[in-house]
CSV table of C-alpha atoms in Angstrom, one decimal:
chain,number,residue,atom,x,y,z
A,19,UNK,CA,-9.8,13.9,29.7
A,20,UNK,CA,-12.4,15.5,27.8
A,21,UNK,CA,-15.5,14.0,27.3
A,22,UNK,CA,-15.4,11.3,24.7
A,23,UNK,CA,-17.3,11.2,21.6
A,24,UNK,CA,-19.8,8.4,20.9
A,25,UNK,CA,-18.5,5.8,18.7
A,26,UNK,CA,-20.5,4.9,15.7
A,27,UNK,CA,-19.6,1.8,13.5
A,28,UNK,CA,-21.5,1.8,10.3
A,29,UNK,CA,-19.9,-1.4,9.0
A,30,UNK,CA,-19.8,-4.6,10.7
A,31,UNK,CA,-16.9,-6.5,9.3
A,32,UNK,CA,-15.7,-10.1,10.2
A,33,UNK,CA,-12.9,-9.7,12.6
A,34,UNK,CA,-9.7,-11.5,12.0
A,35,UNK,CA,-7.8,-8.9,14.0
A,36,UNK,CA,-7.0,-9.7,17.7
A,37,UNK,CA,-6.3,-6.8,20.0
A,38,UNK,CA,-3.4,-7.1,22.2
A,39,UNK,CA,-3.7,-3.6,23.3
A,40,UNK,CA,-5.8,-0.4,22.4
A,41,UNK,CA,-5.5,3.0,24.0
A,42,UNK,CA,-6.6,6.7,23.0
A,43,UNK,CA,-5.1,9.9,24.0
A,44,UNK,CA,-6.1,13.2,22.9
A,45,UNK,CA,-3.8,16.0,20.9
A,46,UNK,CA,-5.7,19.3,21.8
A,47,UNK,CA,-4.9,22.8,20.5
A,48,UNK,CA,-5.7,25.8,22.7
A,49,UNK,CA,-4.5,29.4,21.6
A,50,UNK,CA,-2.6,28.1,19.1
A,51,UNK,CA,-0.9,25.6,21.6
A,52,UNK,CA,-0.7,21.8,21.1
A,53,UNK,CA,-0.8,19.8,24.4
A,54,UNK,CA,-1.4,16.2,25.3
A,55,UNK,CA,-4.3,14.8,27.1
A,56,UNK,CA,-3.4,11.3,28.1
A,57,UNK,CA,-5.1,8.4,29.2
A,58,UNK,CA,-3.4,6.4,31.8
A,59,UNK,CA,-5.0,2.9,31.4
A,60,UNK,CA,-6.0,0.5,28.4
A,61,UNK,CA,-9.3,0.7,26.7
A,62,UNK,CA,-11.1,-2.5,27.6
A,63,UNK,CA,-11.7,-4.6,24.5
A,64,UNK,CA,-15.6,-4.5,24.1
A,65,UNK,CA,-17.5,-5.3,21.2
A,66,UNK,CA,-17.8,-1.7,20.0
A,67,UNK,CA,-14.0,-1.1,20.3
A,68,UNK,CA,-13.5,-4.4,18.6
A,69,UNK,CA,-15.8,-3.3,15.8
A,70,UNK,CA,-13.8,0.4,15.9
A,71,UNK,CA,-10.6,-1.2,15.4
A,72,UNK,CA,-11.7,-3.6,12.6
A,73,UNK,CA,-13.1,-0.6,10.7
A,74,UNK,CA,-9.9,1.7,11.2
A,75,UNK,CA,-8.0,-1.3,9.8
A,76,UNK,CA,-10.6,-2.2,7.0
A,77,UNK,CA,-10.9,1.6,6.0
A,78,UNK,CA,-7.0,2.0,6.3
A,79,UNK,CA,-6.5,-1.0,4.0
A,80,UNK,CA,-8.7,0.2,1.3
A,81,UNK,CA,-7.6,3.8,1.3
A,82,UNK,CA,-5.4,5.0,-1.6
A,83,UNK,CA,-2.6,7.6,-1.3
A,84,UNK,CA,-0.3,5.5,1.2
A,85,UNK,CA,3.3,5.6,1.1
A,86,UNK,CA,5.6,2.7,2.2
A,87,UNK,CA,8.8,2.7,3.4
A,88,UNK,CA,11.2,2.0,6.6
A,89,UNK,CA,12.4,3.8,9.5
A,90,UNK,CA,15.0,6.7,9.4
A,91,UNK,CA,18.3,5.4,10.7
A,92,UNK,CA,18.6,8.7,12.8
A,93,UNK,CA,16.6,7.4,16.1
A,94,UNK,CA,17.8,10.7,17.9
A,95,UNK,CA,15.3,13.2,15.7
A,96,UNK,CA,13.1,10.0,14.7
A,97,UNK,CA,12.6,8.0,17.9
A,98,UNK,CA,9.7,5.8,17.5
A,99,UNK,CA,11.6,3.0,16.0
A,100,UNK,CA,13.5,3.3,19.6
A,101,UNK,CA,10.4,3.1,21.5
A,102,UNK,CA,9.0,0.2,19.4
A,103,UNK,CA,12.1,-1.7,20.2
A,104,UNK,CA,12.0,-1.1,23.5
A,105,UNK,CA,8.2,-2.2,23.8
A,106,UNK,CA,8.4,-5.0,21.2
A,107,UNK,CA,11.7,-6.5,21.5
A,108,UNK,CA,13.3,-5.5,24.8
A,109,UNK,CA,10.2,-5.6,26.6
A,110,UNK,CA,11.4,-2.5,28.7
A,111,UNK,CA,8.3,-0.3,27.7
A,112,UNK,CA,4.8,-1.2,28.5
A,113,UNK,CA,2.2,-0.5,25.9
A,114,UNK,CA,0.9,2.5,27.8
A,115,UNK,CA,4.6,3.8,28.2
A,116,UNK,CA,5.2,3.3,24.5
A,117,UNK,CA,2.2,5.1,23.4
A,118,UNK,CA,2.8,8.2,25.7
A,119,UNK,CA,6.4,8.4,24.3
A,120,UNK,CA,4.9,8.2,21.0
A,121,UNK,CA,2.4,11.0,21.8
A,122,UNK,CA,5.3,13.6,23.0
A,123,UNK,CA,7.0,12.8,19.7
A,124,UNK,CA,3.8,13.4,17.7
A,125,UNK,CA,3.2,16.8,19.3
A,126,UNK,CA,6.6,18.0,18.9
A,127,UNK,CA,6.2,17.4,15.4
A,128,UNK,CA,3.3,18.7,15.0
A,129,UNK,CA,3.9,21.9,17.1
A,130,UNK,CA,5.1,24.4,14.4
A,131,UNK,CA,2.4,23.2,11.8
A,132,UNK,CA,-1.3,23.9,11.0
A,133,UNK,CA,-2.3,20.5,12.8
A,134,UNK,CA,-5.5,20.8,14.9
A,135,UNK,CA,-5.1,17.6,16.9
A,136,UNK,CA,-8.1,15.0,17.4
A,137,UNK,CA,-8.4,11.6,19.2
A,138,UNK,CA,-5.2,9.5,18.8
A,139,UNK,CA,-6.1,5.8,18.7
A,140,UNK,CA,-3.0,3.5,18.9
A,141,UNK,CA,-3.7,-0.4,18.6
A,142,UNK,CA,-1.3,-3.3,19.0
A,143,UNK,CA,-3.1,-6.0,16.8
A,144,UNK,CA,-2.3,-9.5,15.7
A,145,UNK,CA,-3.2,-11.2,12.5
A,146,UNK,CA,-1.9,-14.3,10.7
A,147,UNK,CA,0.8,-14.4,13.2
A,148,UNK,CA,1.9,-11.0,12.4
A,149,UNK,CA,2.1,-8.1,14.7
A,150,UNK,CA,1.0,-4.6,14.0
A,151,UNK,CA,0.7,-1.1,15.5
A,152,UNK,CA,-1.6,0.8,14.2
A,153,UNK,CA,-1.8,4.7,14.7
A,154,UNK,CA,-4.7,6.9,13.6
A,155,UNK,CA,-6.1,10.4,14.3
A,156,UNK,CA,-9.8,10.9,14.3
A,157,UNK,CA,-11.9,13.9,14.9
A,158,UNK,CA,-15.4,14.6,15.9
A,159,UNK,CA,-18.6,15.0,13.5
A,160,UNK,CA,-21.6,16.4,14.6
A,161,UNK,CA,-24.9,14.5,13.5
A,162,UNK,CA,-28.4,14.5,14.4
A,163,UNK,CA,-30.4,11.9,16.3
A,164,UNK,CA,-33.6,11.2,17.5
A,165,UNK,CA,-34.4,11.1,21.6
A,166,UNK,CA,-37.0,8.7,22.9
A,167,UNK,CA,-39.1,11.6,23.0
A,168,UNK,CA,-38.6,11.7,19.3
A,169,UNK,CA,-37.2,15.3,19.5
A,170,UNK,CA,-34.0,16.1,17.2
A,171,UNK,CA,-30.6,16.7,19.2
A,172,UNK,CA,-27.1,17.0,18.3
A,173,UNK,CA,-24.9,13.7,18.4
A,174,UNK,CA,-21.2,13.7,18.4
A,175,UNK,CA,-19.8,10.9,17.1
A,176,UNK,CA,-16.2,9.7,15.7
A,177,UNK,CA,-15.5,10.3,12.0
A,178,UNK,CA,-14.1,6.9,11.4
A,179,UNK,CA,-14.3,6.7,7.4
A,180,UNK,CA,-13.2,10.3,7.3
A,181,UNK,CA,-9.5,10.1,8.8
A,182,UNK,CA,-7.0,11.5,7.1
A,183,UNK,CA,-3.8,10.6,9.1
A,184,UNK,CA,-3.0,7.3,9.9
A,185,UNK,CA,0.1,4.9,10.0
A,186,UNK,CA,0.7,0.9,10.3
A,187,UNK,CA,4.0,-0.9,11.4
A,188,UNK,CA,4.5,-4.3,10.7
A,189,UNK,CA,6.4,-5.1,13.8
A,190,UNK,CA,6.9,-8.5,12.8
A,191,UNK,CA,8.4,-7.8,9.7
A,192,UNK,CA,10.5,-4.8,11.0
A,193,UNK,CA,11.9,-7.3,13.5
A,194,UNK,CA,12.7,-10.0,10.9
A,195,UNK,CA,14.6,-7.6,8.8
A,196,UNK,CA,12.4,-7.0,6.1
A,197,UNK,CA,13.0,-3.3,3.9
A,198,UNK,CA,9.3,-2.5,3.6
A,199,UNK,CA,7.2,-2.8,6.9
A,200,UNK,CA,5.9,0.9,7.6
A,201,UNK,CA,3.3,2.8,5.6
A,202,UNK,CA,1.3,6.0,6.3
A,203,UNK,CA,-1.5,8.0,4.5
A,204,UNK,CA,0.1,10.9,2.7
A,205,UNK,CA,-3.0,12.6,1.4
A,206,UNK,CA,-3.2,14.7,-1.6
A,207,UNK,CA,-4.4,18.2,-0.9
A,208,UNK,CA,-2.9,18.3,2.7
A,209,UNK,CA,0.4,17.1,1.6
A,210,UNK,CA,2.2,19.6,3.9
A,211,UNK,CA,0.0,18.7,6.8
A,212,UNK,CA,0.7,15.0,6.7
A,213,UNK,CA,4.7,15.8,6.7
A,214,UNK,CA,4.5,16.0,10.4
A,215,UNK,CA,2.9,12.6,10.5
A,216,UNK,CA,5.7,11.1,8.5
A,217,UNK,CA,8.1,12.7,10.7
A,218,UNK,CA,6.6,11.6,13.5
A,219,UNK,CA,6.7,7.8,12.5
A,220,UNK,CA,10.2,8.4,11.2
A,221,UNK,CA,9.5,6.9,7.7
A,222,UNK,CA,11.8,7.0,5.2
A,223,UNK,CA,9.5,6.6,2.1
A,224,UNK,CA,11.9,7.0,-0.8
A,225,UNK,CA,11.1,4.7,-3.4
A,226,UNK,CA,13.1,3.1,-6.5
A,227,UNK,CA,10.7,3.8,-9.7
A,228,UNK,CA,11.7,0.4,-11.1
A,229,UNK,CA,10.8,-1.5,-7.9
A,230,UNK,CA,7.3,0.2,-7.5
A,231,UNK,CA,6.5,-0.1,-11.3
A,232,UNK,CA,7.3,-4.0,-11.1
A,233,UNK,CA,4.9,-3.8,-7.8
A,234,UNK,CA,2.3,-2.1,-10.1
A,235,UNK,CA,2.6,-4.6,-12.7
A,236,UNK,CA,2.1,-7.4,-10.0
A,237,UNK,CA,-1.1,-5.9,-8.8
A,238,UNK,CA,-2.4,-5.6,-12.4
A,239,UNK,CA,-1.7,-9.0,-13.4
A,240,UNK,CA,-3.4,-10.0,-9.9
A,241,UNK,CA,-6.5,-7.7,-10.9
A,242,UNK,CA,-6.8,-9.4,-14.1
A,243,UNK,CA,-6.6,-12.9,-12.9
A,244,UNK,CA,-9.2,-12.0,-10.1
A,245,UNK,CA,-11.5,-10.5,-12.8
A,246,UNK,CA,-11.1,-13.9,-14.7
A,247,UNK,CA,-10.2,-12.0,-18.0
A,248,UNK,CA,-9.8,-14.1,-21.1
A,249,UNK,CA,-6.4,-13.5,-22.9
A,250,UNK,CA,-7.9,-10.9,-25.3
A,251,UNK,CA,-9.5,-8.9,-22.3
A,252,UNK,CA,-6.0,-9.4,-20.4
A,253,UNK,CA,-4.1,-8.0,-23.5
A,254,UNK,CA,-6.4,-5.1,-23.9
A,255,UNK,CA,-6.2,-4.2,-20.3
A,256,UNK,CA,-2.3,-4.3,-19.8
A,257,UNK,CA,-1.8,-2.7,-23.2
A,258,UNK,CA,-4.0,0.3,-22.0
A,259,UNK,CA,-2.3,0.1,-18.5
A,260,UNK,CA,0.9,0.5,-20.4
A,261,UNK,CA,-0.3,3.4,-22.5
A,262,UNK,CA,-1.3,5.3,-19.6
A,263,UNK,CA,1.8,4.6,-17.4
A,264,UNK,CA,4.1,5.4,-20.6
A,265,UNK,CA,2.2,8.9,-20.5
A,266,UNK,CA,3.0,9.4,-16.9
A,267,UNK,CA,6.3,8.4,-17.7
A,268,UNK,CA,7.1,10.6,-20.7
A,269,UNK,CA,5.3,13.8,-18.8
A,270,UNK,CA,7.4,13.1,-15.7
A,271,UNK,CA,4.1,12.8,-13.7
A,272,UNK,CA,3.9,10.8,-10.3
A,273,UNK,CA,1.7,7.9,-10.4
A,274,UNK,CA,-1.7,8.4,-8.5
A,275,UNK,CA,-3.8,5.2,-7.9
A,276,UNK,CA,-7.5,7.0,-8.2
A,277,UNK,CA,-6.3,9.0,-11.4
A,278,UNK,CA,-5.0,6.0,-12.7
A,279,UNK,CA,-8.1,3.3,-11.9
A,280,UNK,CA,-10.4,6.1,-13.3
A,281,UNK,CA,-8.8,6.2,-16.8
A,282,UNK,CA,-7.9,2.4,-16.9
A,283,UNK,CA,-11.3,1.0,-15.3
A,284,UNK,CA,-13.4,3.9,-16.0
A,285,UNK,CA,-16.8,1.9,-14.9
A,286,UNK,CA,-16.2,1.0,-11.6
A,287,UNK,CA,-12.6,2.4,-10.7
A,288,UNK,CA,-13.1,1.7,-7.1
A,289,UNK,CA,-12.3,-1.9,-7.7
A,290,UNK,CA,-9.1,-1.4,-8.9
A,291,UNK,CA,-8.5,1.3,-6.6
A,292,UNK,CA,-9.0,-1.4,-3.8
A,293,UNK,CA,-6.9,-4.1,-5.4
A,294,UNK,CA,-4.0,-1.4,-5.8
A,295,UNK,CA,-4.4,0.0,-2.4
A,296,UNK,CA,-4.0,-3.4,-0.8
A,297,UNK,CA,-1.5,-3.2,2.0
A,298,UNK,CA,-0.2,-6.7,1.1
A,299,UNK,CA,0.9,-5.3,-2.4
A,300,UNK,CA,2.7,-2.3,-0.5
A,301,UNK,CA,2.5,-0.1,-3.7
A,302,UNK,CA,3.4,3.6,-2.9
A,303,UNK,CA,2.3,6.4,-5.0
A,304,UNK,CA,4.3,9.4,-6.1
A,305,UNK,CA,6.7,7.6,-8.2
A,306,UNK,CA,7.4,8.0,-12.0
A,307,UNK,CA,6.7,4.7,-13.8
A,308,UNK,CA,10.1,3.3,-15.2
A,309,UNK,CA,9.7,2.9,-19.0
A,310,UNK,CA,12.0,-0.3,-19.0
A,311,UNK,CA,10.2,-1.9,-16.9
A,312,UNK,CA,6.8,-1.0,-18.3
A,313,UNK,CA,7.8,-3.0,-21.3
A,314,UNK,CA,6.9,-6.3,-19.1
A,315,UNK,CA,3.4,-5.2,-19.3
A,316,UNK,CA,3.5,-5.9,-23.3
A,317,UNK,CA,6.9,-7.9,-23.7
A,318,UNK,CA,8.3,-11.1,-22.3
A,319,UNK,CA,12.2,-11.4,-22.4
A,320,UNK,CA,14.8,-13.9,-21.1
A,321,UNK,CA,18.4,-14.9,-21.6
A,322,UNK,CA,21.3,-16.8,-20.8
A,323,UNK,CA,25.0,-16.6,-21.9
A,324,UNK,CA,24.6,-17.7,-25.0
A,325,UNK,CA,21.0,-16.5,-26.3
A,326,UNK,CA,18.3,-13.6,-25.5
A,327,UNK,CA,14.8,-14.3,-26.2
A,328,UNK,CA,11.8,-11.5,-26.4
A,329,UNK,CA,8.3,-11.5,-27.5
A,330,UNK,CA,5.1,-9.5,-26.5
A,331,UNK,CA,1.7,-10.8,-25.5
A,332,UNK,CA,0.3,-10.9,-29.1
A,333,UNK,CA,2.9,-13.5,-30.1
A,334,UNK,CA,1.5,-15.7,-27.4
A,335,UNK,CA,-2.0,-14.9,-28.1
A,336,UNK,CA,-1.6,-15.3,-31.6
A,337,UNK,CA,0.2,-18.7,-31.3
A,338,UNK,CA,3.5,-17.4,-33.0
A,339,UNK,CA,5.3,-18.2,-29.6
A,340,UNK,CA,4.1,-21.5,-27.9
A,341,UNK,CA,5.2,-22.6,-24.3
A,342,UNK,CA,5.1,-26.2,-24.3
A,343,UNK,CA,4.0,-28.5,-21.7
A,344,UNK,CA,7.7,-29.8,-21.2
A,345,UNK,CA,8.6,-25.9,-20.4
A,346,UNK,CA,10.2,-25.6,-24.0
A,347,UNK,CA,9.4,-22.9,-26.3
A,348,UNK,CA,8.2,-23.1,-29.9
A,349,UNK,CA,8.5,-20.5,-32.3
A,350,UNK,CA,6.4,-20.3,-35.6
A,351,UNK,CA,6.1,-17.7,-38.2
A,352,UNK,CA,9.8,-17.4,-38.6
A,353,UNK,CA,10.8,-14.7,-40.7
A,354,UNK,CA,12.3,-15.6,-44.3
A,355,UNK,CA,15.6,-13.9,-44.0
A,356,UNK,CA,16.2,-15.3,-40.3
A,357,UNK,CA,15.3,-18.9,-41.8
A,358,UNK,CA,17.8,-18.4,-44.5
A,359,UNK,CA,20.8,-17.4,-42.1
A,360,UNK,CA,19.9,-20.3,-40.1
A,361,UNK,CA,19.9,-22.6,-42.8
A,362,UNK,CA,23.4,-21.6,-44.1
A,363,UNK,CA,24.8,-21.7,-40.7
A,364,UNK,CA,23.4,-25.2,-40.4
A,365,UNK,CA,25.2,-26.2,-43.6
A,366,UNK,CA,28.5,-24.7,-42.6
A,367,UNK,CA,28.4,-26.8,-39.5
A,368,UNK,CA,27.8,-29.8,-41.6
A,369,UNK,CA,30.9,-29.1,-43.7
A,370,UNK,CA,33.0,-28.7,-40.7
A,371,UNK,CA,31.9,-32.3,-39.7
A,372,UNK,CA,33.0,-33.9,-42.8
């Protein structure tokens, strides 16, 4: 195994992640050929390793550019699901055996690409009764350090914040039959580079635009609530979001969290990026917003077999539509033409009773 880099963790994060097992293997490249440099025992869970894993999870959770999906059904060409099943469900593979099998697949998928390799951290963690498998490829960075004699010398450390290839499997949700339990960083400028990582995980990230648009609306509603916006502020915020997304839709432009946040929340866009990148929300990028679903940003609608109702947020804010405490609706400012038709209908009903 090559000499390890120093682990520098700049942020101390209160840990809620229980590390079940963690290991690191190296994917090396020499003369254009990738090879695996395996570690054959688990990393001891020291305070440094705990902080490393915590920060990897923290940075991954905040990072935009994630795509969500599920395993490909073809386990012959995308065998990671089979390995995870053998480890997590069947218990026929140890964690070390799981990770070595994964490394062989990773190396095979990266072989014909421009991938340069790196330190591959794989961790089985537990949080809030759910089990996760995190895979992240870290590279070395060179910094400067002072010696005891106050000389300056090179210091090699792991670039924790700058990693670009990572994925996370919610093994609990996967085993329970959920539809979305797998995510990975798909990146932007390096889309073709990250393709091999997607293929390694065997992630099917095809998304339905309508479902993703509904997820986006959920995230925007949550952000408005957390920011304690009043009704006027919320109306303006969601209306602006509607306008931006409608522009994406008209121009057939894929949704991008960073670009969207920069335009919608320009003073502190990272706040909105963090909300929409929350792994609990599971919002993918790259979909073209569905204009029909977008109407929910400015309209409320519902129907039964005998009636249909629709109004926009302005009607609620200006009290033209009231949602009462007994969960009934009161409609005010009824147009004269509609009132006349309703009166005529009621008169006809009264005549029929005589």
